[in-house]
Structures are given as structure tokens and as C-alpha cells.
Amino acid sequence: MLIPCPHCGPRDVGEFTYGGDATKERPDPESASAEDWCDYVFHRDNPRGRHVEYWHHGQGCRLWLKVTRDTVTHKIEGTELVGPWAESAPKQGRDVA
Ligand SMILES: [Zn+2]
């Protein structure tokens, strides 16, 4: 599977580390209960089909990406850089082969 990093271009999935479900929202530390944190940290869905995930390009630019992927076909609809550096990071605009 190739992941099209917006910074580096298409790269083998072996260069990346899966970072979890990108649709979960971090609880508010001021008001979250222990159950809220337990759900956020430990409970995961196992979706079939389109899913948005975090991936870290550890053997490339070392940036975090949000990847929209079909969990059945592994077809990737799109990727985007995430984090405070995303706006200023250079983009090469390469497509998946
Ligand atoms: Zn990269």
C-alpha cells in the first residue's frame, strides 16, 4: 500500500506508523470523567469501509497525516498534514500512482 504524503509524495506503508482513529475527539481535561478518558484511550471501533486515521511518517518527513482510507480495499481517498506546522509545511502535491 502506498500512502501519498503531502510533503514527500507516495511512500510505502512501511515508512509509516498507524496512529489511531482520527474521528475521536479528545475529552476536555477540565470536565472529562474517568469513563470519558477510558473510552478515548482504550475503546476502538473496527470500521468496515471509509475511515479517517492518523499515520506518522516516521521514516520520512516525520509529520503526522490524516489519511482517509477504505479499510476493505485500502484505497486512499486523500491525505492531509495535521498539527500546528501543517500550514507552513512545503507541499509537493504528488498523486498516488
Ligand atoms: Zn512525509
Coordinates of N, CA and C and ligand atoms in Angstrom, one line a residue:
M1 N 0.9 -1.2 0.0 CA 0.0 0.0 0.0 C 0.9 1.2 0.0
L2 N 0.6 2.2 -0.8 CA 1.3 3.5 -0.9 C 0.4 4.5 -0.2
I3 N 1.1 5.3 0.7 CA 0.4 6.4 1.3 C 1.0 7.7 0.7
P4 N 0.1 8.5 0.1 CA 0.6 9.8 -0.6 C 0.8 10.9 0.5
C5 N 2.0 11.0 1.0 CA 2.3 12.0 2.0 C 2.3 13.4 1.2
P6 N 1.6 14.4 1.7 CA 1.6 15.7 1.0 C 2.9 16.3 1.0
H7 N 3.8 15.9 1.8 CA 5.2 16.5 1.9 C 6.2 15.8 1.0
C8 N 6.1 14.4 1.1 CA 7.1 13.6 0.5 C 6.7 12.9 -0.8
G9 N 5.4 12.8 -1.1 CA 4.9 12.1 -2.2 C 4.5 10.7 -1.8
P10 N 4.1 9.8 -2.7 CA 3.7 8.4 -2.4 C 4.9 7.6 -1.8
R11 N 4.6 7.0 -0.7 CA 5.7 6.2 0.0 C 5.0 4.9 0.5
D12 N 5.9 3.9 0.6 CA 5.4 2.6 1.1 C 4.9 2.7 2.5
V13 N 3.8 1.9 2.8 CA 3.2 2.0 4.2 C 4.2 1.6 5.3
G14 N 5.3 0.9 4.9 CA 6.3 0.5 5.9 C 7.0 1.7 6.5
E15 N 7.0 2.8 5.8 CA 7.6 4.1 6.4 C 6.8 4.7 7.4
F16 N 5.5 4.3 7.6 CA 4.6 5.0 8.5 C 4.2 4.1 9.7
T17 N 3.7 4.8 10.7 CA 3.2 4.1 11.9 C 1.7 4.5 12.1
Y18 N 0.8 3.6 12.2 CA -0.6 3.9 12.4 C -0.7 4.6 13.8
G19 N -1.5 5.7 13.8 CA -1.7 6.5 15.0 C -3.1 6.5 15.6
G20 N -4.0 5.7 15.0 CA -5.3 5.6 15.6 C -6.4 6.3 14.8
D21 N -7.6 6.2 15.4 CA -8.8 6.8 14.8 C -8.7 8.3 14.9
A22 N -8.8 9.0 13.7 CA -8.8 10.5 13.7 C -10.2 11.1 13.9
T23 N -11.2 10.3 14.1 CA -12.5 10.8 14.3 C -12.9 11.0 15.7
K24 N -12.0 10.4 16.6 CA -12.3 10.6 18.1 C -11.9 12.0 18.5
E25 N -12.7 12.6 19.4 CA -12.3 13.9 19.9 C -11.8 13.8 21.3
R26 N -10.6 14.4 21.5 CA -10.0 14.3 22.9 C -10.9 15.0 23.9
P27 N -11.2 14.3 25.0 CA -12.0 14.9 26.0 C -11.4 16.2 26.6
D28 N -12.3 17.1 27.1 CA -11.9 18.3 27.8 C -11.3 17.9 29.1
P29 N -10.0 18.2 29.4 CA -9.4 17.8 30.7 C -10.1 18.5 31.9
E30 N -10.7 19.6 31.7 CA -11.4 20.3 32.8 C -12.7 19.6 33.2
S31 N -13.3 18.9 32.3 CA -14.6 18.3 32.6 C -14.8 16.8 32.4
A32 N -13.8 16.2 31.8 CA -13.9 14.7 31.4 C -13.9 13.9 32.7
S33 N -14.7 12.8 32.6 CA -14.7 11.8 33.7 C -13.7 10.7 33.4
A34 N -13.5 9.9 34.4 CA -12.6 8.7 34.1 C -13.2 7.8 33.0
E35 N -14.5 7.7 32.9 CA -15.1 6.9 31.9 C -14.9 7.5 30.5
D36 N -14.9 8.9 30.4 CA -14.6 9.6 29.2 C -13.2 9.3 28.7
W37 N -12.2 9.3 29.6 CA -10.8 9.0 29.3 C -10.6 7.6 28.9
C38 N -11.3 6.7 29.6 CA -11.2 5.3 29.3 C -11.7 5.0 27.9
D39 N -12.8 5.6 27.6 CA -13.4 5.4 26.2 C -12.4 6.0 25.2
Y40 N -11.9 7.2 25.4 CA -11.0 7.8 24.5 C -9.7 7.0 24.2
V41 N -9.1 6.5 25.3 CA -7.8 5.9 25.3 C -7.9 4.4 24.8
F42 N -9.0 3.7 25.3 CA -9.0 2.2 25.1 C -10.0 1.7 24.1
H43 N -11.1 2.3 24.0 CA -12.2 1.8 23.1 C -12.0 2.2 21.7
R44 N -12.0 1.2 20.8 CA -11.8 1.5 19.4 C -12.9 0.8 18.6
D45 N -13.4 1.5 17.6 CA -14.3 0.8 16.6 C -13.5 0.0 15.6
N46 N -14.1 -0.9 14.9 CA -13.4 -1.6 13.9 C -14.2 -1.4 12.6
P47 N -14.1 -0.2 12.0 CA -15.0 0.1 10.9 C -14.7 -0.7 9.6
R48 N -15.7 -0.9 8.9 CA -15.6 -1.6 7.5 C -15.9 -0.5 6.5
G49 N -15.0 -0.2 5.6 CA -15.2 0.9 4.6 C -14.4 2.1 4.9
R50 N -15.0 3.2 4.5 CA -14.3 4.5 4.6 C -14.0 4.9 6.1
H51 N -12.7 5.3 6.4 CA -12.4 5.6 7.7 C -11.3 6.7 7.7
V52 N -11.2 7.6 8.7 CA -10.2 8.6 8.8 C -9.3 8.2 9.9
E53 N -8.0 8.2 9.6 CA -7.0 7.6 10.5 C -5.8 8.6 10.6
Y54 N -5.1 8.5 11.7 CA -3.8 9.2 11.9 C -2.7 8.3 11.5
W55 N -1.7 8.7 10.7 CA -0.5 8.0 10.4 C 0.7 8.9 10.6
H56 N 1.8 8.4 11.1 CA 3.0 9.2 11.3 C 4.1 8.8 10.3
H57 N 4.6 9.7 9.6 CA 5.6 9.4 8.6 C 7.0 9.4 9.2
G58 N 7.3 8.4 10.1 CA 8.5 8.4 10.9 C 9.7 8.2 10.1
Q59 N 9.7 7.5 8.9 CA 10.9 7.3 8.1 C 10.9 8.2 6.9
G60 N 10.2 9.3 7.0 CA 10.2 10.4 6.0 C 10.3 11.7 6.6
C61 N 9.3 12.5 6.4 CA 9.3 13.9 6.9 C 9.0 14.0 8.4
R62 N 8.6 12.9 9.1 CA 8.3 12.8 10.5 C 7.1 13.7 10.9
L63 N 6.2 13.9 9.9 CA 5.0 14.7 10.2 C 3.8 13.7 10.3
W64 N 2.8 14.2 11.0 CA 1.5 13.4 11.2 C 0.6 13.8 10.0
L65 N -0.1 12.7 9.6 CA -1.1 12.9 8.5 C -2.5 12.4 8.9
K66 N -3.5 12.9 8.3 CA -4.8 12.4 8.4 C -5.1 11.7 7.1
V67 N -5.3 10.4 7.1 CA -5.5 9.6 5.9 C -6.9 9.1 5.9
T68 N -7.6 9.3 4.8 CA -8.9 8.8 4.6 C -8.8 7.5 3.7
R69 N -9.1 6.4 4.3 CA -8.8 5.1 3.7 C -10.0 4.2 3.8
D70 N -10.2 3.3 2.7 CA -11.2 2.3 2.8 C -10.5 1.1 3.4
T71 N -11.1 0.6 4.5 CA -10.4 -0.5 5.3 C -10.6 -1.8 4.6
V72 N -11.5 -1.9 3.6 CA -11.7 -3.2 2.9 C -10.7 -3.2 1.7
T73 N -10.7 -2.2 0.9 CA -9.9 -2.2 -0.4 C -8.5 -1.5 -0.2
H74 N -8.3 -0.8 0.9 CA -7.1 0.0 1.2 C -7.0 1.2 0.2
K75 N -8.0 1.5 -0.6 CA -7.9 2.7 -1.5 C -7.9 3.9 -0.6
I76 N -7.0 4.8 -0.9 CA -6.8 6.1 -0.1 C -7.5 7.2 -0.9
E77 N -8.5 7.8 -0.2 CA -9.2 9.0 -0.9 C -8.4 10.2 -0.8
G78 N -7.6 10.4 0.3 CA -6.9 11.6 0.4 C -6.1 11.7 1.7
T79 N -5.1 12.6 1.8 CA -4.3 12.8 3.0 C -4.1 14.2 3.2
E80 N -3.9 14.6 4.4 CA -3.6 16.0 4.8 C -2.6 16.0 6.0
L81 N -1.8 17.0 6.0 CA -0.9 17.2 7.2 C -1.7 17.7 8.3
V82 N -1.4 17.3 9.5 CA -2.1 17.8 10.7 C -1.1 18.4 11.7
G83 N -1.5 19.2 12.6 CA -0.6 19.8 13.6 C -0.4 21.3 13.3
P84 N 0.2 22.0 14.2 CA 0.4 23.5 14.0 C 1.4 23.8 12.9
W85 N 2.2 22.9 12.4 CA 3.1 23.1 11.4 C 2.5 22.8 10.0
A86 N 1.3 22.3 9.9 CA 0.7 21.9 8.7 C 0.6 23.0 7.7
E87 N 0.2 24.2 8.2 CA 0.0 25.3 7.2 C 1.3 25.8 6.6
S88 N 2.4 25.7 7.3 CA 3.7 26.2 6.8 C 4.6 25.2 6.1
A89 N 4.2 23.9 6.2 CA 5.0 22.8 5.6 C 4.9 22.9 4.1
P90 N 6.1 22.7 3.5 CA 6.0 22.7 2.0 C 5.2 21.5 1.5
K91 N 4.5 21.7 0.4 CA 3.7 20.6 -0.2 C 4.2 20.4 -1.6
Q92 N 4.3 19.1 -1.9 CA 4.8 18.7 -3.3 C 3.7 18.3 -4.2
G93 N 2.5 18.1 -3.6 CA 1.3 17.8 -4.5 C 1.4 16.7 -5.4
R94 N 2.0 15.6 -4.9 CA 2.1 14.4 -5.8 C 0.9 13.5 -5.6
D95 N 0.5 12.8 -6.6 CA -0.6 11.9 -6.6 C -0.2 10.4 -6.4
V96 N -1.1 9.6 -6.0 CA -0.8 8.2 -5.8 C -0.8 7.5 -7.2
A97 N 0.2 6.7 -7.5 CA 0.3 6.0 -8.8 C -0.8 5.0 -8.9
Ligands
ZN1 ZN 6.3 12.6 4.6

